[in-house]
Amino acid sequence: MQQTAVFPGRYVQSEDALALLGDEIARLGKHALLIAGGSAARAILPGRLPAWREKFDATIEHFGGECSDAEVDRLAKVALGQSCDVVIGMGGGKVIDAAKAVAHAAKARVAIVPTIASTDAPTSAVAVIYEPSGAFSRYLFLPRNPDLVLMDTSVIAAAPVRFLVAGMGDALSTWFEADSCRQAHAVNQCGGVGTLAGYAIARLCYDTILEYGEAALAACRMKVVTPALSHVVEANTLHSGVGFECGGLASAHSIHNGLTQLAGTHDYYHGEKVAIGVLAGLFLADRPKSMIEEVYGFCERIGLPTTLAQIGLPNITDDDLWLVARRACAEGETMHHEPRSVTPQAVMAALKAADEVGKRRKSS
Ligand SMILES: [Zn+2]
């Protein structure tokens, strides 16, 4: 049995970690293509670029908004044209995924500098490619993990709390999906069966957000960095990233991919839709009542959605639910990593059950 685990080359997290970026990039190359999301371009670059440019040359490109094939091609042409040996992705999940894909196409090293802790994309060797419309297209598996992930906790604390909450939604799925893969001996996201380290980190992820999630949220509301906030930033980014990649994905992310088929969900974040996938997964996997209580209670306390209406799908029709369920069970989906075989009918039933429990708890 082949077991595989992968990790990012280097993970740096601190308050004011951005001050370290010049030295960190200088380890990797001389000329960086810096792909900046909107808030990074406005709030970070003006004050920081002069100091960074003492350590490396930088070509700045503004991210076009969607991690699509067309955007990746556009940015890769810039990187090749400017002979960039490092690509820096600075922003949210889609900027990060685009930077990974661009670096691969341009044969450059890659540094990831998230400005929010909303997904576990930063550490992994996977990029999610979307259609220009925003619908999920495919996973792009890359031959190596990012060379550097640099998390500035002051930047995360200053970002809207909804991002941190969404990150906890993504992190909430990590242990459940790794556990499904462990039971099924299913392959993880790096081409083997999970290692004990991968499963342990996935469990650490779950334990950390349940222990510190509420306190981290309070810190983020006050825009201050506390140990609890730092723990949750680490869980959302490093534990969840290593945990999903080394442990494997299963039903929650397949249901997320199904939900993206419906335009009503496009204004909601990845982690918010994944949280609905986790809740439905509790019923699919026949989890015990105590665990169902624990997960719903956590979601409610930190403000993750527990009903379909909360991800833009009030009054969803059976036809739409069927579309989601069929997409979630499509060939090649990680739904097939669940220990029992799952049909679209079962997914539809689980989504209805999860939504009903969410609604009933809200009204009681
Ligand atoms: Zn995810």
Short mmCIF file of C-alpha atoms in Angstrom, two decimals, residues 18-283:
data_model
loop_
_atom_site.label_atom_id
_atom_site.label_comp_id
_atom_site.label_asym_id
_atom_site.label_seq_id
_atom_site.Cartn_x
_atom_site.Cartn_y
_atom_site.Cartn_z
CA LEU A 18 4.78 41.05 5.50
CA ALA A 19 7.94 42.73 6.80
CA LEU A 20 9.71 39.38 6.25
CA LEU A 21 8.57 38.94 2.65
CA GLY A 22 11.60 40.59 1.04
CA ASP A 23 14.08 38.19 2.65
CA GLU A 24 11.77 35.23 2.09
CA ILE A 25 11.38 35.93 -1.64
CA ALA A 26 15.13 36.57 -2.00
CA ARG A 27 15.63 32.89 -1.04
CA LEU A 28 13.57 31.84 -4.06
CA GLY A 29 14.56 34.13 -6.91
CA LYS A 30 15.41 37.55 -8.23
CA HIS A 31 12.41 38.73 -10.25
CA ALA A 32 8.86 38.17 -9.04
CA LEU A 33 5.56 38.45 -10.84
CA LEU A 34 3.34 39.71 -8.02
CA ILE A 35 -0.33 38.92 -8.73
CA ALA A 36 -2.38 41.14 -6.46
CA GLY A 37 -6.05 40.89 -5.57
CA GLY A 38 -8.02 44.12 -5.17
CA SER A 39 -7.52 44.71 -1.45
CA ALA A 40 -3.83 43.77 -1.58
CA ALA A 41 -3.28 46.26 -4.39
CA ARG A 42 -5.03 49.01 -2.45
CA ALA A 43 -4.04 48.38 1.15
CA ILE A 44 -0.70 46.58 1.07
CA LEU A 45 1.38 47.37 -2.01
CA PRO A 46 1.71 51.16 -1.68
CA GLY A 47 3.29 50.94 1.78
CA ARG A 48 5.33 47.77 1.32
CA LEU A 49 6.67 47.72 -2.23
CA PRO A 50 9.62 50.09 -1.73
CA ALA A 51 11.14 47.88 1.00
CA TRP A 52 10.48 44.67 -0.95
CA ARG A 53 12.06 46.14 -4.09
CA GLU A 54 15.33 46.46 -2.17
CA LYS A 55 15.35 42.64 -2.02
CA PHE A 56 13.84 41.58 -5.38
CA ASP A 57 12.56 42.99 -8.68
CA ALA A 58 8.78 42.97 -8.94
CA THR A 59 6.38 43.11 -11.88
CA ILE A 60 2.88 43.85 -10.57
CA GLU A 61 -0.25 42.42 -12.21
CA HIS A 62 -3.80 42.93 -10.97
CA PHE A 63 -5.88 39.77 -10.76
CA GLY A 64 -8.80 39.65 -13.21
CA GLY A 65 -11.27 38.17 -10.70
CA GLU A 66 -11.69 34.54 -11.80
CA CYS A 67 -9.20 31.66 -11.73
CA SER A 68 -10.07 30.57 -15.27
CA ASP A 69 -7.88 29.12 -18.02
CA ALA A 70 -7.96 32.45 -19.86
CA GLU A 71 -6.72 34.39 -16.80
CA VAL A 72 -3.98 31.85 -16.06
CA ASP A 73 -2.80 32.03 -19.69
CA ARG A 74 -2.76 35.83 -19.60
CA LEU A 75 -0.66 35.97 -16.42
CA ALA A 76 1.69 33.18 -17.53
CA LYS A 77 2.50 35.17 -20.68
CA VAL A 78 3.48 38.13 -18.49
CA ALA A 79 5.67 35.92 -16.27
CA LEU A 80 7.45 34.38 -19.27
CA GLY A 81 7.76 37.73 -21.06
CA GLN A 82 9.39 39.32 -18.00
CA SER A 83 11.56 36.24 -17.22
CA CYS A 84 10.10 36.01 -13.71
CA ASP A 85 11.61 33.22 -11.59
CA VAL A 86 9.09 33.59 -8.75
CA VAL A 87 5.33 34.13 -8.79
CA ILE A 88 3.74 35.69 -5.70
CA GLY A 89 -0.02 35.31 -5.23
CA MET A 90 -1.28 37.95 -2.79
CA GLY A 91 -5.00 37.93 -2.03
CA GLY A 92 -7.85 35.45 -1.53
CA GLY A 93 -8.39 31.86 -2.66
CA LYS A 94 -8.75 32.48 -6.38
CA VAL A 95 -5.64 34.72 -6.57
CA ILE A 96 -3.75 31.99 -4.75
CA ASP A 97 -4.89 29.23 -7.08
CA ALA A 98 -4.15 31.38 -10.12
CA ALA A 99 -0.61 32.07 -8.83
CA LYS A 100 0.04 28.34 -8.43
CA ALA A 101 -1.19 27.60 -11.96
CA VAL A 102 0.75 30.53 -13.44
CA ALA A 103 3.99 29.52 -11.69
CA HIS A 104 3.61 26.00 -13.04
CA ALA A 105 3.04 27.25 -16.58
CA ALA A 106 6.01 29.64 -16.34
CA LYS A 107 8.27 27.08 -14.57
CA ALA A 108 8.79 29.50 -11.68
CA ARG A 109 8.84 29.09 -7.88
CA VAL A 110 5.69 30.18 -6.07
CA ALA A 111 5.04 32.13 -2.88
CA ILE A 112 1.56 32.43 -1.45
CA VAL A 113 0.65 35.45 0.66
CA PRO A 114 -3.01 35.19 1.69
CA THR A 115 -4.80 38.33 2.81
CA ILE A 116 -7.67 36.31 4.26
CA ALA A 117 -7.89 32.91 5.96
CA SER A 118 -10.99 31.81 4.07
CA THR A 119 -9.80 28.55 2.47
CA ASP A 120 -7.13 25.89 2.73
CA ALA A 121 -5.87 26.59 -0.77
CA PRO A 122 -2.54 28.25 0.24
CA THR A 123 -0.47 25.19 1.17
CA SER A 124 -1.65 22.66 -1.42
CA ALA A 125 -0.43 21.55 -4.84
CA VAL A 126 -3.98 21.80 -6.16
CA ALA A 127 -5.56 24.71 -8.00
CA VAL A 128 -9.30 24.92 -8.63
CA ILE A 129 -10.07 26.15 -12.12
CA TYR A 130 -13.46 27.79 -12.68
CA GLU A 131 -15.42 28.63 -15.80
CA PRO A 132 -15.46 32.37 -16.56
CA SER A 133 -19.08 32.24 -15.27
CA GLY A 134 -17.90 31.15 -11.81
CA ALA A 135 -19.00 27.50 -12.06
CA PHE A 136 -16.52 24.84 -10.93
CA SER A 137 -14.57 23.44 -13.89
CA ARG A 138 -11.83 21.09 -12.64
CA TYR A 139 -8.97 20.48 -10.22
CA LEU A 140 -5.51 21.16 -11.59
CA PHE A 141 -2.98 18.94 -9.83
CA LEU A 142 0.49 20.48 -9.75
CA PRO A 143 3.77 18.60 -9.40
CA ARG A 144 4.84 20.46 -6.25
CA ASN A 145 3.46 22.40 -3.31
CA PRO A 146 4.08 26.13 -2.90
CA ASP A 147 7.65 26.99 -1.95
CA LEU A 148 6.46 29.49 0.64
CA VAL A 149 3.22 30.31 2.46
CA LEU A 150 3.40 33.53 4.44
CA MET A 151 0.51 34.45 6.74
CA ASP A 152 0.44 37.90 8.31
CA THR A 153 -2.01 37.54 11.20
CA SER A 154 -2.47 41.34 11.49
CA VAL A 155 -3.75 41.36 7.91
CA ILE A 156 -6.12 38.48 8.67
CA ALA A 157 -7.38 40.23 11.81
CA ALA A 158 -8.13 43.38 9.81
CA ALA A 159 -10.13 41.50 7.14
CA PRO A 160 -13.91 41.05 7.41
CA VAL A 161 -14.85 38.30 9.89
CA ARG A 162 -16.92 36.47 7.28
CA PHE A 163 -13.69 35.31 5.62
CA LEU A 164 -12.35 33.77 8.84
CA VAL A 165 -15.72 32.07 9.38
CA ALA A 166 -15.74 30.71 5.82
CA GLY A 167 -12.22 29.39 6.42
CA MET A 168 -13.52 27.52 9.44
CA GLY A 169 -16.25 26.07 7.19
CA ASP A 170 -13.59 24.70 4.86
CA ALA A 171 -11.52 23.52 7.85
CA LEU A 172 -14.61 21.84 9.35
CA SER A 173 -14.72 19.43 6.40
CA THR A 174 -11.08 18.33 6.68
CA TRP A 175 -11.35 15.69 9.37
CA PHE A 176 -14.71 14.32 8.16
CA GLU A 177 -13.42 13.80 4.65
CA ALA A 178 -10.05 12.41 5.79
CA ASP A 179 -11.91 10.03 8.10
CA SER A 180 -14.10 8.83 5.22
CA CYS A 181 -10.99 8.24 3.12
CA ARG A 182 -9.27 6.43 5.98
CA GLN A 183 -12.23 4.08 6.43
CA ALA A 184 -12.53 3.47 2.68
CA HIS A 185 -8.75 3.22 2.06
CA ALA A 186 -9.44 5.84 -0.60
CA VAL A 187 -6.64 7.79 -2.19
CA ASN A 188 -5.81 11.25 -0.88
CA GLN A 189 -5.20 14.33 -3.04
CA CYS A 190 -1.54 13.52 -3.65
CA GLY A 191 -1.90 10.06 -5.13
CA GLY A 192 -1.53 7.62 -2.26
CA VAL A 193 -3.36 6.44 0.81
CA GLY A 194 -3.11 8.84 3.76
CA THR A 195 -0.32 8.71 6.29
CA LEU A 196 -0.88 8.74 10.05
CA ALA A 197 0.54 12.27 10.02
CA GLY A 198 -2.08 13.37 7.51
CA TYR A 199 -4.97 11.95 9.54
CA ALA A 200 -3.55 13.36 12.80
CA ILE A 201 -3.22 16.84 11.30
CA ALA A 202 -6.79 16.61 9.97
CA ARG A 203 -8.02 15.76 13.47
CA LEU A 204 -5.92 18.59 14.96
CA CYS A 205 -7.67 20.91 12.52
CA TYR A 206 -11.12 19.91 13.81
CA ASP A 207 -10.11 20.08 17.47
CA THR A 208 -8.46 23.49 17.02
CA ILE A 209 -11.40 25.24 15.39
CA LEU A 210 -13.86 23.76 17.90
CA GLU A 211 -11.66 24.86 20.81
CA TYR A 212 -10.65 28.32 19.62
CA GLY A 213 -13.17 29.24 16.91
CA GLU A 214 -15.41 31.49 18.96
CA ALA A 215 -12.52 33.29 20.67
CA ALA A 216 -10.81 33.79 17.31
CA LEU A 217 -13.99 35.27 15.90
CA ALA A 218 -14.20 37.69 18.84
CA ALA A 219 -10.59 38.79 18.21
CA CYS A 220 -11.26 39.27 14.51
CA ARG A 221 -14.35 41.38 15.30
CA MET A 222 -12.10 43.64 17.40
CA LYS A 223 -9.39 43.50 14.70
CA VAL A 224 -6.77 42.29 17.16
CA VAL A 225 -4.39 39.33 17.08
CA THR A 226 -4.71 36.95 20.03
CA PRO A 227 -3.30 33.44 20.50
CA ALA A 228 -6.78 32.04 19.67
CA LEU A 229 -6.87 33.93 16.38
CA SER A 230 -3.36 32.69 15.53
CA HIS A 231 -4.39 29.11 16.31
CA VAL A 232 -7.41 29.35 14.00
CA VAL A 233 -5.41 31.00 11.21
CA GLU A 234 -2.99 28.06 11.47
CA ALA A 235 -5.89 25.57 11.50
CA ASN A 236 -7.67 27.16 8.54
CA THR A 237 -4.49 27.34 6.50
CA LEU A 238 -1.82 24.81 7.51
CA HIS A 239 -3.80 22.06 9.28
CA SER A 240 -6.70 22.15 6.84
CA GLY A 241 -4.39 22.36 3.81
CA VAL A 242 -2.08 19.53 4.83
CA GLY A 243 -5.03 17.61 6.28
CA PHE A 244 -7.12 17.59 3.13
CA GLU A 245 -4.22 16.95 0.82
CA CYS A 246 -2.68 14.14 2.86
CA GLY A 247 -5.97 12.81 4.25
CA GLY A 248 -8.19 13.12 1.18
CA LEU A 249 -11.48 14.70 0.14
CA ALA A 250 -14.88 13.01 0.10
CA SER A 251 -18.55 14.03 0.22
CA ALA A 252 -18.40 17.62 1.54
CA HIS A 253 -16.36 18.96 -1.37
CA SER A 254 -18.36 16.98 -3.93
CA ILE A 255 -21.55 18.53 -2.58
CA HIS A 256 -19.84 21.95 -2.72
CA ASN A 257 -19.03 21.33 -6.37
CA GLY A 258 -22.65 20.35 -6.98
CA LEU A 259 -23.91 23.51 -5.26
CA THR A 260 -21.77 25.73 -7.50
CA GLN A 261 -23.97 24.58 -10.41
CA LEU A 262 -26.71 26.85 -9.09
CA ALA A 263 -26.21 30.56 -9.75
CA GLY A 264 -27.92 31.45 -6.45
CA THR A 265 -24.86 30.17 -4.55
CA HIS A 266 -22.26 32.19 -6.42
CA ASP A 267 -22.28 35.08 -3.95
CA TYR A 268 -21.39 32.69 -1.13
CA TYR A 269 -17.88 31.63 -0.21
CA HIS A 270 -16.32 28.23 -0.79
CA GLY A 271 -16.22 27.44 2.94
CA GLU A 272 -19.86 28.40 3.43
CA LYS A 273 -20.95 25.93 0.76
CA VAL A 274 -18.53 23.30 2.07
CA ALA A 275 -20.14 23.68 5.52
CA ILE A 276 -23.49 22.71 3.99
CA GLY A 277 -21.67 19.75 2.42
CA VAL A 278 -20.37 18.76 5.88
CA LEU A 279 -23.86 18.95 7.40
CA ALA A 280 -25.36 16.85 4.60
CA GLY A 281 -22.41 14.47 5.00
CA LEU A 282 -23.37 13.86 8.64
CA PHE A 283 -26.64 12.33 7.42
#
